PDB file of C-alpha atoms and ligand atoms in Angstrom:
ATOM      1  CA  MET A   1     115.723  88.510 105.895  1.00  0.00           C
ATOM      2  CA  THR A   2     117.117  85.838 103.620  1.00  0.00           C
ATOM      3  CA  SER A   3     115.169  83.257 101.673  1.00  0.00           C
ATOM      4  CA  THR A   4     115.527  79.602 100.761  1.00  0.00           C
ATOM      5  CA  PRO A   5     116.221  79.732  97.013  1.00  0.00           C
ATOM      6  CA  SER A   6     114.584  76.402  96.190  1.00  0.00           C
ATOM      7  CA  ASN A   7     111.210  77.372  94.808  1.00  0.00           C
ATOM      8  CA  ASN A   8     109.601  75.357  92.068  1.00  0.00           C
ATOM      9  CA  PRO A   9     107.866  77.698  89.611  1.00  0.00           C
ATOM     10  CA  ALA A  10     106.052  74.745  88.048  1.00  0.00           C
ATOM     11  CA  ALA A  11     104.179  73.815  91.236  1.00  0.00           C
ATOM     12  CA  PRO A  12     100.508  74.879  91.143  1.00  0.00           C
ATOM     13  CA  VAL A  13      99.425  77.793  93.337  1.00  0.00           C
ATOM     14  CA  ILE A  14      96.027  78.809  94.685  1.00  0.00           C
ATOM     15  CA  THR A  15      96.002  82.389  95.984  1.00  0.00           C
ATOM     16  CA  ILE A  16      93.537  83.697  98.560  1.00  0.00           C
ATOM     17  CA  ASP A  17      93.574  87.462  98.975  1.00  0.00           C
ATOM     18  CA  GLY A  18      91.300  89.670 101.005  1.00  0.00           C
ATOM     19  CA  PRO A  19      91.059  91.944 104.043  1.00  0.00           C
ATOM     20  CA  SER A  20      91.905  90.806 107.586  1.00  0.00           C
ATOM     21  CA  GLY A  21      89.170  88.858 109.340  1.00  0.00           C
ATOM     22  CA  ALA A  22      87.570  87.474 106.177  1.00  0.00           C
ATOM     23  CA  GLY A  23      88.625  83.963 107.255  1.00  0.00           C
ATOM     24  CA  LYS A  24      91.532  83.629 104.825  1.00  0.00           C
ATOM     25  CA  GLY A  25      93.876  81.960 107.325  1.00  0.00           C
ATOM     26  CA  THR A  26      91.450  79.221 108.389  1.00  0.00           C
ATOM     27  CA  VAL A  27      90.208  78.662 104.840  1.00  0.00           C
ATOM     28  CA  ALA A  28      93.769  78.513 103.453  1.00  0.00           C
ATOM     29  CA  GLN A  29      94.855  76.049 106.152  1.00  0.00           C
ATOM     30  CA  SER A  30      91.866  73.770 105.560  1.00  0.00           C
ATOM     31  CA  LEU A  31      92.320  73.926 101.797  1.00  0.00           C
ATOM     32  CA  ALA A  32      96.050  73.129 102.054  1.00  0.00           C
ATOM     33  CA  ASP A  33      95.224  70.122 104.298  1.00  0.00           C
ATOM     34  CA  GLN A  34      92.602  68.805 101.876  1.00  0.00           C
ATOM     35  CA  LEU A  35      94.837  69.156  98.839  1.00  0.00           C
ATOM     36  CA  GLY A  36      98.073  68.135 100.603  1.00  0.00           C
ATOM     37  CA  PHE A  37      99.607  71.479  99.534  1.00  0.00           C
ATOM     38  CA  HIS A  38     102.115  73.700 101.335  1.00  0.00           C
ATOM     39  CA  LEU A  39     100.818  76.862 102.963  1.00  0.00           C
ATOM     40  CA  LEU A  40     102.116  80.428 102.855  1.00  0.00           C
ATOM     41  CA  ASP A  41     100.692  82.824 105.443  1.00  0.00           C
ATOM     42  CA  SER A  42     102.221  85.944 103.889  1.00  0.00           C
ATOM     43  CA  GLY A  43     100.886  88.116 106.716  1.00  0.00           C
ATOM     44  CA  ALA A  44     103.301  86.207 108.985  1.00  0.00           C
ATOM     45  CA  VAL A  45     106.183  87.273 106.711  1.00  0.00           C
ATOM     46  CA  TYR A  46     105.164  90.958 107.081  1.00  0.00           C
ATOM     47  CA  ARG A  47     104.616  90.512 110.808  1.00  0.00           C
ATOM     48  CA  ALA A  48     108.068  88.906 111.192  1.00  0.00           C
ATOM     49  CA  ALA A  49     109.546  91.862 109.306  1.00  0.00           C
ATOM     50  CA  ALA A  50     107.752  94.195 111.738  1.00  0.00           C
ATOM     51  CA  ILE A  51     109.217  92.360 114.737  1.00  0.00           C
ATOM     52  CA  ILE A  52     112.682  92.539 113.164  1.00  0.00           C
ATOM     53  CA  ALA A  53     112.275  96.279 112.654  1.00  0.00           C
ATOM     54  CA  LEU A  54     111.239  96.675 116.302  1.00  0.00           C
ATOM     55  CA  LYS A  55     114.096  94.531 117.611  1.00  0.00           C
ATOM     56  CA  ALA A  56     116.592  96.523 115.563  1.00  0.00           C
ATOM     57  CA  SER A  57     115.034  99.769 116.879  1.00  0.00           C
ATOM     58  CA  ALA A  58     114.507 100.839 113.263  1.00  0.00           C
ATOM     59  CA  ASP A  59     112.792 104.126 112.518  1.00  0.00           C
ATOM     60  CA  ILE A  60     109.426 102.767 111.322  1.00  0.00           C
ATOM     61  CA  SER A  61     108.784 105.877 109.236  1.00  0.00           C
ATOM     62  CA  SER A  62     112.027 105.409 107.268  1.00  0.00           C
ATOM     63  CA  GLU A  63     112.221 102.890 104.425  1.00  0.00           C
ATOM     64  CA  THR A  64     116.042 102.906 104.563  1.00  0.00           C
ATOM     65  CA  SER A  65     116.088 102.228 108.276  1.00  0.00           C
ATOM     66  CA  VAL A  66     113.564  99.348 108.006  1.00  0.00           C
ATOM     67  CA  LEU A  67     115.474  97.830 105.063  1.00  0.00           C
ATOM     68  CA  ALA A  68     118.763  97.984 106.970  1.00  0.00           C
ATOM     69  CA  ALA A  69     117.071  96.123 109.855  1.00  0.00           C
ATOM     70  CA  LEU A  70     115.840  93.390 107.487  1.00  0.00           C
ATOM     71  CA  ASP A  71     119.423  92.818 106.355  1.00  0.00           C
ATOM     72  CA  THR A  72     120.608  92.395 109.923  1.00  0.00           C
ATOM     73  CA  PHE A  73     118.307  89.592 111.119  1.00  0.00           C
ATOM     74  CA  GLN A  74     117.033  86.404 109.527  1.00  0.00           C
ATOM     75  CA  ALA A  75     113.522  85.055 110.084  1.00  0.00           C
ATOM     76  CA  THR A  76     112.710  81.375 109.578  1.00  0.00           C
ATOM     77  CA  PHE A  77     109.228  79.916 109.191  1.00  0.00           C
ATOM     78  CA  HIS A  78     108.274  76.494 110.543  1.00  0.00           C
ATOM     79  CA  PRO A  79     104.771  75.351 109.512  1.00  0.00           C
ATOM     80  CA  GLN A  80     102.936  73.514 112.339  1.00  0.00           C
ATOM     81  CA  GLY A  81      99.922  72.057 110.516  1.00  0.00           C
ATOM     82  CA  THR A  82      96.667  73.306 112.043  1.00  0.00           C
ATOM     83  CA  ASP A  83      98.611  75.281 114.680  1.00  0.00           C
ATOM     84  CA  GLY A  84      99.767  77.757 112.040  1.00  0.00           C
ATOM     85  CA  VAL A  85     103.390  78.724 111.718  1.00  0.00           C
ATOM     86  CA  ARG A  86     106.196  79.105 114.275  1.00  0.00           C
ATOM     87  CA  VAL A  87     108.524  81.961 113.509  1.00  0.00           C
ATOM     88  CA  LYS A  88     112.074  82.375 114.727  1.00  0.00           C
ATOM     89  CA  ILE A  89     114.297  85.393 114.387  1.00  0.00           C
ATOM     90  CA  GLY A  90     117.805  84.027 114.698  1.00  0.00           C
ATOM     91  CA  ASP A  91     117.404  81.526 117.556  1.00  0.00           C
ATOM     92  CA  GLU A  92     114.576  83.405 119.230  1.00  0.00           C
ATOM     93  CA  ASP A  93     111.013  82.072 118.918  1.00  0.00           C
ATOM     94  CA  VAL A  94     108.795  85.122 118.301  1.00  0.00           C
ATOM     95  CA  THR A  95     105.553  83.246 117.528  1.00  0.00           C
ATOM     96  CA  GLY A  96     103.845  84.789 120.566  1.00  0.00           C
ATOM     97  CA  GLU A  97     104.612  88.328 119.420  1.00  0.00           C
ATOM     98  CA  LEU A  98     103.433  87.603 115.891  1.00  0.00           C
ATOM     99  CA  ARG A  99      99.689  87.975 116.584  1.00  0.00           C
ATOM    100  CA  THR A 100      99.713  91.083 118.767  1.00  0.00           C
ATOM    101  CA  GLN A 101      97.894  94.237 117.711  1.00  0.00           C
ATOM    102  CA  GLN A 102     101.161  96.192 117.860  1.00  0.00           C
ATOM    103  CA  THR A 103     102.849  93.789 115.435  1.00  0.00           C
ATOM    104  CA  ALA A 104      99.862  93.971 113.052  1.00  0.00           C
ATOM    105  CA  GLU A 105      99.918  97.744 113.159  1.00  0.00           C
ATOM    106  CA  ILE A 106     103.658  98.008 112.398  1.00  0.00           C
ATOM    107  CA  ALA A 107     103.376  95.310 109.699  1.00  0.00           C
ATOM    108  CA  SER A 108     100.700  97.386 108.008  1.00  0.00           C
ATOM    109  CA  GLN A 109     102.854 100.545 108.256  1.00  0.00           C
ATOM    110  CA  ILE A 110     105.980  99.002 106.725  1.00  0.00           C
ATOM    111  CA  ALA A 111     103.886  97.157 104.102  1.00  0.00           C
ATOM    112  CA  VAL A 112     103.299 100.501 102.335  1.00  0.00           C
ATOM    113  CA  MET A 113     107.039 100.699 101.516  1.00  0.00           C
ATOM    114  CA  GLN A 114     107.851  99.438  98.034  1.00  0.00           C
ATOM    115  CA  ALA A 115     111.459  98.470  98.866  1.00  0.00           C
ATOM    116  CA  VAL A 116     110.281  96.463 101.875  1.00  0.00           C
ATOM    117  CA  ARG A 117     107.719  94.628  99.713  1.00  0.00           C
ATOM    118  CA  ALA A 118     110.421  93.888  97.141  1.00  0.00           C
ATOM    119  CA  ALA A 119     112.782  92.589  99.851  1.00  0.00           C
ATOM    120  CA  LEU A 120     110.136  90.093 100.981  1.00  0.00           C
ATOM    121  CA  LEU A 121     109.263  88.729  97.521  1.00  0.00           C
ATOM    122  CA  ASP A 122     111.859  85.916  97.282  1.00  0.00           C
ATOM    123  CA  GLU A 123     111.034  84.769 100.792  1.00  0.00           C
ATOM    124  CA  GLN A 124     107.379  84.369  99.827  1.00  0.00           C
ATOM    125  CA  ARG A 125     108.082  82.745  96.444  1.00  0.00           C
ATOM    126  CA  SER A 126     110.369  80.163  98.087  1.00  0.00           C
ATOM    127  CA  PHE A 127     107.224  78.541  99.558  1.00  0.00           C
ATOM    128  CA  ARG A 128     106.201  77.407  96.069  1.00  0.00           C
ATOM    129  CA  GLN A 129     107.123  73.711  96.290  1.00  0.00           C
ATOM    130  CA  SER A 130     105.660  70.493  94.871  1.00  0.00           C
ATOM    131  CA  PRO A 131     102.955  69.261  95.051  1.00  0.00           C
ATOM    132  CA  GLY A 132     101.538  72.797  95.298  1.00  0.00           C
ATOM    133  CA  LEU A 133     100.929  75.869  97.421  1.00  0.00           C
ATOM    134  CA  VAL A 134      98.000  77.704  98.970  1.00  0.00           C
ATOM    135  CA  ALA A 135      99.085  81.326  99.551  1.00  0.00           C
ATOM    136  CA  ASP A 136      97.052  83.763 101.620  1.00  0.00           C
ATOM    137  CA  GLY A 137      97.527  87.516 101.827  1.00  0.00           C
ATOM    138  CA  ARG A 138      96.741  90.786 100.102  1.00  0.00           C
ATOM    139  CA  ASP A 139      98.716  90.639  96.845  1.00  0.00           C
ATOM    140  CA  MET A 140      99.275  86.929  96.285  1.00  0.00           C
ATOM    141  CA  GLY A 141      97.326  86.825  93.014  1.00  0.00           C
ATOM    142  CA  THR A 142      98.230  90.310  91.804  1.00  0.00           C
ATOM    143  CA  VAL A 143     101.986  90.534  92.545  1.00  0.00           C
ATOM    144  CA  VAL A 144     103.628  87.518  94.179  1.00  0.00           C
ATOM    145  CA  PHE A 145     102.096  84.694  92.102  1.00  0.00           C
ATOM    146  CA  PRO A 146     100.494  86.382  89.059  1.00  0.00           C
ATOM    147  CA  ASP A 147     100.584  83.028  87.223  1.00  0.00           C
ATOM    148  CA  ALA A 148      98.574  81.200  89.919  1.00  0.00           C
ATOM    149  CA  GLN A 149      96.226  78.502  88.633  1.00  0.00           C
ATOM    150  CA  LEU A 150      93.334  79.762  90.774  1.00  0.00           C
ATOM    151  CA  LYS A 151      92.884  83.177  92.399  1.00  0.00           C
ATOM    152  CA  VAL A 152      90.305  83.786  95.108  1.00  0.00           C
ATOM    153  CA  PHE A 153      89.247  87.111  96.648  1.00  0.00           C
ATOM    154  CA  LEU A 154      87.684  86.392 100.033  1.00  0.00           C
ATOM    155  CA  THR A 155      85.906  89.116 101.930  1.00  0.00           C
ATOM    156  CA  ALA A 156      83.192  89.672 104.584  1.00  0.00           C
ATOM    157  CA  SER A 157      81.358  92.685 106.015  1.00  0.00           C
ATOM    158  CA  VAL A 158      83.255  94.873 108.521  1.00  0.00           C
ATOM    159  CA  GLN A 159      80.664  94.061 111.219  1.00  0.00           C
ATOM    160  CA  GLU A 160      81.071  90.303 110.716  1.00  0.00           C
ATOM    161  CA  ARG A 161      84.867  90.563 110.713  1.00  0.00           C
ATOM    162  CA  ALA A 162      84.822  92.622 113.925  1.00  0.00           C
ATOM    163  CA  GLU A 163      82.553  90.034 115.602  1.00  0.00           C
ATOM    164  CA  ARG A 164      84.895  87.201 114.592  1.00  0.00           C
ATOM    165  CA  ARG A 165      87.878  89.149 115.929  1.00  0.00           C
ATOM    166  CA  ALA A 166      86.051  89.892 119.211  1.00  0.00           C
ATOM    167  CA  LYS A 167      85.403  86.146 119.649  1.00  0.00           C
ATOM    168  CA  GLN A 168      89.065  85.284 119.017  1.00  0.00           C
ATOM    169  CA  LEU A 169      90.230  87.929 121.493  1.00  0.00           C
ATOM    170  CA  LYS A 170      87.717  86.794 124.124  1.00  0.00           C
ATOM    171  CA  GLN A 171      89.102  83.255 123.884  1.00  0.00           C
ATOM    172  CA  LYS A 172      92.483  84.741 124.720  1.00  0.00           C
ATOM    173  CA  GLY A 173      90.953  86.635 127.658  1.00  0.00           C
ATOM    174  CA  ILE A 174      91.272  90.023 125.934  1.00  0.00           C
ATOM    175  CA  GLU A 175      88.233  92.294 126.314  1.00  0.00           C
ATOM    176  CA  THR A 176      87.618  95.053 123.785  1.00  0.00           C
ATOM    177  CA  THR A 177      84.654  96.956 122.369  1.00  0.00           C
ATOM    178  CA  MET A 178      83.052  96.417 118.973  1.00  0.00           C
ATOM    179  CA  ARG A 179      83.471 100.122 118.313  1.00  0.00           C
ATOM    180  CA  THR A 180      87.268  99.873 118.775  1.00  0.00           C
ATOM    181  CA  LEU A 181      87.499  96.761 116.612  1.00  0.00           C
ATOM    182  CA  VAL A 182      85.413  98.254 113.799  1.00  0.00           C
ATOM    183  CA  ALA A 183      87.579 101.410 113.850  1.00  0.00           C
ATOM    184  CA  GLU A 184      90.814  99.354 113.763  1.00  0.00           C
ATOM    185  CA  ILE A 185      89.577  97.168 110.910  1.00  0.00           C
ATOM    186  CA  GLU A 186      88.368 100.153 108.892  1.00  0.00           C
ATOM    187  CA  SER A 187      91.633 102.007 109.329  1.00  0.00           C
ATOM    188  CA  ARG A 188      93.737  98.960 108.324  1.00  0.00           C
ATOM    189  CA  ASP A 189      91.458  98.281 105.309  1.00  0.00           C
ATOM    190  CA  GLN A 190      91.779 101.891 104.246  1.00  0.00           C
ATOM    191  CA  ARG A 191      95.590 101.783 104.443  1.00  0.00           C
ATOM    192  CA  ASP A 192      95.864  98.367 102.724  1.00  0.00           C
ATOM    193  CA  SER A 193      93.510  99.194  99.851  1.00  0.00           C
ATOM    194  CA  THR A 194      94.655 102.747  99.099  1.00  0.00           C
ATOM    195  CA  ARG A 195      98.424 102.317  99.373  1.00  0.00           C
ATOM    196  CA  GLU A 196     100.391 103.064  96.223  1.00  0.00           C
ATOM    197  CA  HIS A 197     102.258  99.743  96.025  1.00  0.00           C
ATOM    198  CA  ALA A 198     100.410  96.405  95.774  1.00  0.00           C
ATOM    199  CA  PRO A 199      97.102  97.712  97.148  1.00  0.00           C
ATOM    200  CA  LEU A 200      94.503  95.193  98.270  1.00  0.00           C
ATOM    201  CA  VAL A 201      92.430  94.617  95.142  1.00  0.00           C
ATOM    202  CA  ALA A 202      90.912  91.506  93.595  1.00  0.00           C
ATOM    203  CA  ALA A 203      93.156  89.983  90.911  1.00  0.00           C
ATOM    204  CA  GLU A 204      91.757  89.882  87.409  1.00  0.00           C
ATOM    205  CA  GLY A 205      89.654  86.764  86.971  1.00  0.00           C
ATOM    206  CA  ALA A 206      89.555  86.064  90.723  1.00  0.00           C
ATOM    207  CA  LEU A 207      86.727  83.999  92.196  1.00  0.00           C
ATOM    208  CA  TYR A 208      84.972  86.490  94.532  1.00  0.00           C
ATOM    209  CA  ILE A 209      83.541  85.016  97.745  1.00  0.00           C
ATOM    210  CA  ASP A 210      81.742  86.978 100.490  1.00  0.00           C
ATOM    211  CA  SER A 211      82.015  84.779 103.593  1.00  0.00           C
ATOM    212  CA  SER A 212      79.707  86.928 105.810  1.00  0.00           C
ATOM    213  CA  SER A 213      77.010  84.264 105.933  1.00  0.00           C
ATOM    214  CA  LEU A 214      79.029  81.201 104.938  1.00  0.00           C
ATOM    215  CA  SER A 215      80.765  78.619 107.124  1.00  0.00           C
ATOM    216  CA  ILE A 216      84.466  77.847 106.634  1.00  0.00           C
ATOM    217  CA  ASP A 217      83.515  74.473 105.117  1.00  0.00           C
ATOM    218  CA  GLN A 218      81.164  76.122 102.614  1.00  0.00           C
ATOM    219  CA  VAL A 219      83.922  78.493 101.500  1.00  0.00           C
ATOM    220  CA  VAL A 220      86.487  75.671 101.233  1.00  0.00           C
ATOM    221  CA  ASP A 221      84.011  73.546  99.207  1.00  0.00           C
ATOM    222  CA  GLN A 222      83.513  76.396  96.727  1.00  0.00           C
ATOM    223  CA  ILE A 223      87.273  76.754  96.270  1.00  0.00           C
ATOM    224  CA  VAL A 224      87.897  72.999  95.964  1.00  0.00           C
ATOM    225  CA  THR A 225      85.196  72.808  93.271  1.00  0.00           C
ATOM    226  CA  ALA A 226      86.773  75.706  91.379  1.00  0.00           C
ATOM    227  CA  ALA A 227      90.279  74.197  91.820  1.00  0.00           C
ATOM    228  CA  LYS A 228      89.149  70.914  90.254  1.00  0.00           C
ATOM    229  CA  LEU A 229      88.185  72.852  87.147  1.00  0.00           C
ATOM    230  CA  VAL A 230      91.604  74.461  86.767  1.00  0.00           C
ATOM    231  CA  THR A 231      94.248  72.000  88.093  1.00  0.00           C
TER     232      THR A 231
HETATM  233  O1  LIG B 301      97.227  89.127 107.256  1.00  0.00           O
HETATM  234  P1  LIG B 301      97.837  89.818 108.427  1.00  0.00           P
HETATM  235  O2  LIG B 301      96.856  90.548 109.277  1.00  0.00           O
HETATM  236  O3  LIG B 301      98.686  88.878 109.245  1.00  0.00           O
HETATM  237  O4  LIG B 301      98.825  90.906 107.792  1.00  0.00           O
HETATM  238  C1  LIG B 301      99.413  91.929 108.564  1.00  0.00           C
HETATM  239  C2  LIG B 301      99.645  93.145 107.675  1.00  0.00           C
HETATM  240  O5  LIG B 301     100.655  92.822 106.699  1.00  0.00           O
HETATM  241  C3  LIG B 301      98.430  93.570 106.838  1.00  0.00           C
HETATM  242  O6  LIG B 301      97.633  94.535 107.483  1.00  0.00           O
HETATM  243  C4  LIG B 301      99.045  94.157 105.592  1.00  0.00           C
HETATM  244  O7  LIG B 301      99.312  95.523 105.746  1.00  0.00           O
HETATM  245  C5  LIG B 301     100.367  93.443 105.453  1.00  0.00           C
HETATM  246  N1  LIG B 301     100.339  92.436 104.399  1.00  0.00           N
HETATM  247  C6  LIG B 301     100.563  92.866 103.106  1.00  0.00           C
HETATM  248  N2  LIG B 301     100.606  91.968 102.082  1.00  0.00           N
HETATM  249  C7  LIG B 301     100.413  90.665 102.319  1.00  0.00           C
HETATM  250  C8  LIG B 301     100.153  90.193 103.628  1.00  0.00           C
HETATM  251  C9  LIG B 301     100.120  91.121 104.659  1.00  0.00           C
HETATM  252  O8  LIG B 301     100.722  94.061 102.855  1.00  0.00           O
HETATM  253  N3  LIG B 301     100.468  89.804 101.304  1.00  0.00           N
END
């Protein structure tokens, strides 16, 4: 993957890190809209890398093979406001593939590889543009934007996250059991938070929010209030 080298290190950044299903994506989108900031969905960058690896028939267990695949194809990200981001690999629109369980699983597997994480750094940092950026992911405040003006760690109970995921899947006509969802979430959490490189941990000084019993608006309000104090 190649990046657009036009980032602006002076632009303010708000990072939102946390496990999948905590509501980071929706909160980050709403926050970016309110503040008129750009948005980085870093999970989409990892997912695009996973699709590239698949398309190149890379050996997912080999860092060298995955890296070679990333050099072969270029992903481009086209923000669509509240509709999230459209992703193209070369000329091919892969947005549909981005949200599948298989893509998430492979993204999580290649995300443990230090060289892969390093290869995706510039791409993510290139989203830092005036007037500012809201970046959501796992290591936004700890690794990618350690100088962010405000760092948030957003989480929710496993049960609540599984229920939210079940609702999303049902809307797409996909039936699954709570037991399966809880197991998938626990296994991904375990891998993300215990990996050696850039594990999912709250950044020092992060504002910690448990969204289990909060609405999206309540979470966004808390962050906007905190942002006013620091920007
Ligand atoms: O957030 P999302 O579910 O789209 O991310 C997919 C996977 O990409 C995560 O499970 C995680 O392993 C990886 N990821 C990461 N660091 C990020 C964002 C995502 O390791 N900043």
